[in-house]
């Protein structure tokens, strides 16, 4: 992860995001997995998010994404899940009827983890010793 900046901010923000297919159906394989990966990569590029790593498993997706402070991790997940579901169901219409009748592709649950180059302990120690530094 590299340091980014804009006119008023300097940041290094990365998120590990995991989301699953509804009912944990193992449908993300072969062409569906390729379509999922491509959709997520295109969405991240279109929104200006850095897709550092991605792994599409049969029933879930792992993403490592970097974004500006204005972008909430929940917004990233919501956008990626929404756009990828529409594209996958458009490319593979039988999938919707077979496993996901009347519902979306993704489970509403999502895991978010922050990724950084320094540990929690380092941040705590830095904050606790601020008065000693002045």
XYZ file of C-alpha atoms in Angstrom:
134
model
C 0.000 0.000 0.000
C 1.357 3.408 -0.866
C 0.689 6.839 0.557
C -1.887 8.821 -1.440
C -2.721 12.494 -1.321
C -5.128 15.048 -2.653
C -5.311 18.810 -2.140
C -6.007 18.592 1.612
C -5.299 15.031 2.729
C -2.565 12.442 2.961
C -3.741 8.893 3.560
C -3.023 5.181 3.438
C -6.371 3.440 3.751
C -6.911 -0.160 2.803
C -9.765 -2.522 3.504
C -10.079 -6.293 3.476
C -13.676 -6.930 2.430
C -15.323 -10.350 2.303
C -18.849 -11.114 1.124
C -20.685 -14.367 0.431
C -23.278 -15.564 -2.016
C -26.770 -15.834 -0.619
C -27.306 -19.186 1.097
C -23.569 -19.840 0.484
C -24.421 -21.375 -2.895
C -21.187 -22.408 -4.625
C -21.837 -20.746 -7.980
C -18.715 -18.593 -8.392
C -16.678 -20.922 -10.557
C -15.623 -21.075 -14.203
C -17.091 -18.315 -16.361
C -19.164 -16.952 -13.474
C -15.997 -16.420 -11.395
C -14.301 -14.668 -14.320
C -17.343 -12.422 -14.829
C -17.416 -11.637 -11.097
C -13.706 -10.764 -11.003
C -13.978 -8.584 -14.133
C -17.076 -6.784 -12.868
C -15.450 -5.967 -9.530
C -12.227 -4.785 -11.211
C -14.154 -2.554 -13.646
C -16.309 -1.115 -10.857
C -13.303 -0.301 -8.687
C -11.550 1.372 -11.627
C -14.667 3.387 -12.524
C -15.032 4.671 -8.950
C -11.322 5.373 -8.451
C -10.736 2.648 -5.871
C -7.545 0.621 -5.965
C -8.221 -3.104 -6.241
C -4.949 -4.391 -4.819
C -5.925 -8.080 -4.614
C -8.992 -10.194 -5.272
C -9.794 -13.871 -4.908
C -13.105 -15.307 -6.022
C -13.957 -18.505 -4.166
C -16.941 -20.737 -5.051
C -19.177 -19.133 -2.396
C -17.431 -15.905 -1.373
C -15.108 -13.091 -2.491
C -12.039 -11.605 -0.770
C -10.998 -8.087 -1.812
C -8.171 -5.807 -0.711
C -9.233 -2.289 -1.745
C -7.684 1.129 -1.200
C -9.807 4.277 -1.222
C -9.875 7.903 -0.137
C -11.134 8.979 3.309
C -14.382 10.221 1.731
C -15.339 6.672 0.736
C -16.794 4.469 3.451
C -15.922 0.777 3.224
C -19.655 -0.038 3.377
C -20.174 2.109 0.269
C -17.473 0.135 -1.569
C -19.064 -3.209 -0.654
C -22.595 -2.049 -1.447
C -21.586 -0.683 -4.852
C -19.454 -3.675 -5.836
C -22.105 -6.174 -4.728
C -24.920 -4.348 -6.512
C -23.160 -3.861 -9.846
C -21.612 -7.335 -9.917
C -24.979 -9.005 -9.172
C -26.688 -7.201 -12.027
C -23.882 -8.042 -14.456
C -23.661 -11.691 -13.407
C -27.425 -12.222 -13.628
C -27.454 -10.475 -17.020
C -24.684 -12.736 -18.358
C -26.011 -15.893 -16.696
C -29.823 -15.580 -16.522
C -30.308 -19.276 -15.691
C -28.361 -18.732 -12.475
C -31.094 -16.479 -11.091
C -33.840 -18.998 -11.754
C -31.873 -21.985 -10.524
C -30.480 -20.810 -7.182
C -31.536 -17.235 -6.470
C -35.194 -16.998 -7.474
C -36.785 -13.878 -6.050
C -33.631 -12.639 -4.360
C -30.206 -11.133 -4.945
C -26.890 -12.857 -5.520
C -25.115 -11.689 -2.364
C -25.812 -12.225 1.313
C -26.494 -8.950 3.161
C -23.600 -9.745 5.526
C -20.113 -8.373 4.861
C -16.779 -8.543 6.705
C -14.629 -5.391 6.909
C -11.051 -5.303 8.140
C -8.687 -2.362 8.020
C -5.229 -2.832 6.577
C -2.300 -0.692 7.637
C 1.448 -0.572 7.800
C 1.613 0.025 11.556
C 0.162 -1.992 14.404
C -2.545 -1.023 16.862
C 0.054 -1.082 19.647
C 2.269 1.404 17.767
C -0.644 3.833 17.363
C -1.614 3.496 21.034
C 1.977 4.121 22.168
C 2.320 7.124 19.824
C -0.874 8.732 21.178
C -0.020 7.982 24.813
C 3.432 9.616 24.510
C 2.336 12.825 22.735
C 2.794 15.076 25.777
C 6.346 13.784 26.198
C 7.192 14.886 22.646
C 6.355 18.603 23.038
